[in-house]
Amino acid sequence: MSAISSSRTLHRLIYSSRQNIHAADLDHEVGSIVRVSIRNNRAASITGLLLVHAGWFLQALEGPAEQVMTTYRRILGDPRNAEARILGAGPAQDREFADWNMCARRMSDADDAILDTLERRELFAPHTLSAASAMRLLKSVRGVQERTQLSASR
Ligand code: FAD
């Protein structure tokens, strides 16, 4: 088994941060973040999921601990986001977002139902989420994306 897939070295970090991007530039900037991230994350054996919603970013990064921290430090220094807060970090058994090298999605109105169900809150405030709640939310988004892709491929 390679070091990359070993459960001994796999780490996951979940953080939230505020978008620091003009609304008119959001699509362009998110597209640019995703393009660069796909390239960098592949090279660093990092997988994850990025949620872009209501002025916030919520992202899980998973991979070798050192690579995850190096990537997170780069994100911290990126002026397109601010007030980053780590919601959870530590060893992980398995990759939860292995098929999602990098995804971004501003959730649609329909998808907002997930947030309501999960947190029963009117406001999306990822800074207040526990690590477990953030993980549940990201996994639900992953599920929505999987179903969307499945129905699109039919
Ligand atoms: P380049 O893309 O060549 O960029 C060079 C420098 O310019 C970097 O310091 C970069 O931050 C800065 N820069 C580039 N475009 C802009 C811009 N429009 N405005 C201001 N500064 C800019 N990177 C990853 O590798 N993996 C991730 O998972 C990841 N997730 C991210 C999530 C969020 C919410 C944000 C805001 C950024 C994320 N990034 C991610 C991007 C990361 O912050 C760095 O921009 C990127 O990793 C730098 O890649 P690079 O060294 O190849 O440099």
Coordinates of N, CA and C and ligand atoms in Angstrom, one line a residue, residues 15 17 21 28-29 32-33 36-41 46 50 57 59 61 71 74-81 101-102, ligand 1:
Y15 N -12.3 23.5 7.0 CA -12.2 24.9 7.4 C -13.4 25.7 6.7
S17 N -14.3 29.9 5.6 CA -13.8 31.2 5.5 C -14.8 32.1 4.7
I21 N -14.6 38.4 -2.4 CA -14.6 38.5 -3.9 C -15.9 39.3 -4.3
H28 N -16.0 33.9 -12.2 CA -14.6 33.8 -12.8 C -13.6 33.4 -11.7
E29 N -13.6 34.0 -10.6 CA -12.6 33.6 -9.5 C -12.8 32.2 -9.0
S32 N -11.3 30.0 -11.6 CA -9.8 30.0 -11.5 C -9.3 29.3 -10.3
I33 N -10.0 29.4 -9.2 CA -9.5 28.6 -8.0 C -9.6 27.1 -8.3
V36 N -6.8 25.9 -10.8 CA -5.5 25.8 -10.1 C -5.5 24.6 -9.1
S37 N -6.6 24.5 -8.4 CA -6.6 23.5 -7.3 C -6.6 22.1 -7.9
I38 N -7.3 21.9 -9.0 CA -7.3 20.5 -9.6 C -5.8 20.2 -10.0
R39 N -5.1 21.1 -10.5 CA -3.7 20.9 -10.9 C -2.9 20.6 -9.7
N40 N -2.9 21.5 -8.7 CA -2.1 21.4 -7.5 C -2.5 20.2 -6.7
N41 N -3.8 19.9 -6.5 CA -4.2 18.9 -5.6 C -3.9 17.5 -6.1
I46 N -4.1 15.3 -3.0 CA -5.1 15.9 -2.1 C -6.5 15.7 -2.8
L50 N -15.1 21.6 -2.1 CA -15.2 23.0 -1.8 C -16.7 23.4 -2.0
F57 N -17.0 30.1 2.1 CA -16.4 28.9 1.6 C -16.4 27.9 2.7
Q59 N -14.6 24.0 3.0 CA -13.8 23.1 2.3 C -13.3 22.0 3.1
L61 N -10.2 19.2 3.0 CA -9.0 18.8 2.3 C -8.5 17.5 2.9
T71 N -1.1 23.2 1.7 CA -2.2 23.7 0.9 C -3.0 24.7 1.7
R74 N -1.4 28.0 2.0 CA -1.5 28.8 0.8 C -2.9 29.5 0.7
I75 N -3.9 28.7 1.1 CA -5.3 29.2 1.1 C -5.4 30.4 2.1
L76 N -4.8 30.2 3.3 CA -4.9 31.3 4.3 C -4.3 32.6 3.8
G77 N -3.3 32.5 2.9 CA -2.6 33.7 2.4 C -3.3 34.2 1.2
D78 N -4.4 33.6 0.7 CA -5.1 34.0 -0.5 C -6.1 35.1 -0.2
P79 N -5.9 36.3 -0.8 CA -6.8 37.5 -0.4 C -8.2 37.3 -0.9
R80 N -8.5 36.2 -1.6 CA -9.9 36.0 -2.1 C -10.7 35.4 -1.0
N81 N -10.1 35.1 0.2 CA -10.9 34.7 1.3 C -10.3 35.3 2.6
N101 N -11.8 15.4 -6.9 CA -10.5 16.0 -6.8 C -10.7 17.5 -6.4
M102 N -11.7 18.1 -6.9 CA -12.0 19.5 -6.5 C -13.3 19.8 -7.1
Ligands
FAD1 P1 -0.7 30.6 -9.1 O1 -2.1 30.1 -9.3 O2 0.2 30.7 -10.2 O3 -0.9 32.0 -8.3 C1 0.2 32.7 -7.8 C2 -0.1 33.6 -6.7 O4 -1.2 34.6 -7.1 C3 -0.7 32.9 -5.5 O5 -0.2 33.4 -4.3 C4 -2.2 33.1 -5.6 O6 -2.8 33.1 -4.3 C5 -2.3 34.5 -6.2 N1 -3.5 34.7 -7.0 C6 -3.8 34.1 -8.1 N2 -5.0 34.6 -8.6 C7 -5.4 35.6 -7.7 C8 -6.5 36.5 -7.7 N3 -7.4 36.5 -8.6 N4 -6.5 37.3 -6.7 C9 -5.6 37.4 -5.7 N5 -4.5 36.6 -5.7 C10 -4.4 35.7 -6.7 N6 -5.3 25.9 -4.1 C11 -4.9 24.6 -4.1 O7 -3.8 24.3 -4.6 N7 -5.8 23.7 -3.6 C12 -7.0 23.9 -3.1 O8 -7.7 23.0 -2.6 C13 -7.4 25.3 -3.0 N8 -8.5 25.7 -2.4 C14 -8.8 27.0 -2.3 C15 -10.0 27.4 -1.7 C16 -10.3 28.7 -1.5 C17 -11.5 29.1 -0.8 C18 -9.4 29.7 -2.1 C19 -9.8 31.2 -1.9 C20 -8.3 29.3 -2.7 C21 -8.0 28.0 -2.9 N9 -6.8 27.6 -3.5 C22 -6.5 26.3 -3.5 C23 -6.0 28.6 -4.2 C24 -4.8 28.9 -3.3 O9 -5.1 29.9 -2.4 C25 -3.6 29.5 -4.1 O10 -4.1 30.6 -4.9 C26 -3.1 28.5 -5.1 O11 -2.9 27.2 -4.4 C27 -1.8 29.0 -5.6 O12 -1.4 28.1 -6.7 P2 0.0 28.3 -7.4 O13 1.1 28.3 -6.4 O14 0.0 27.3 -8.5 O15 0.0 29.8 -7.9

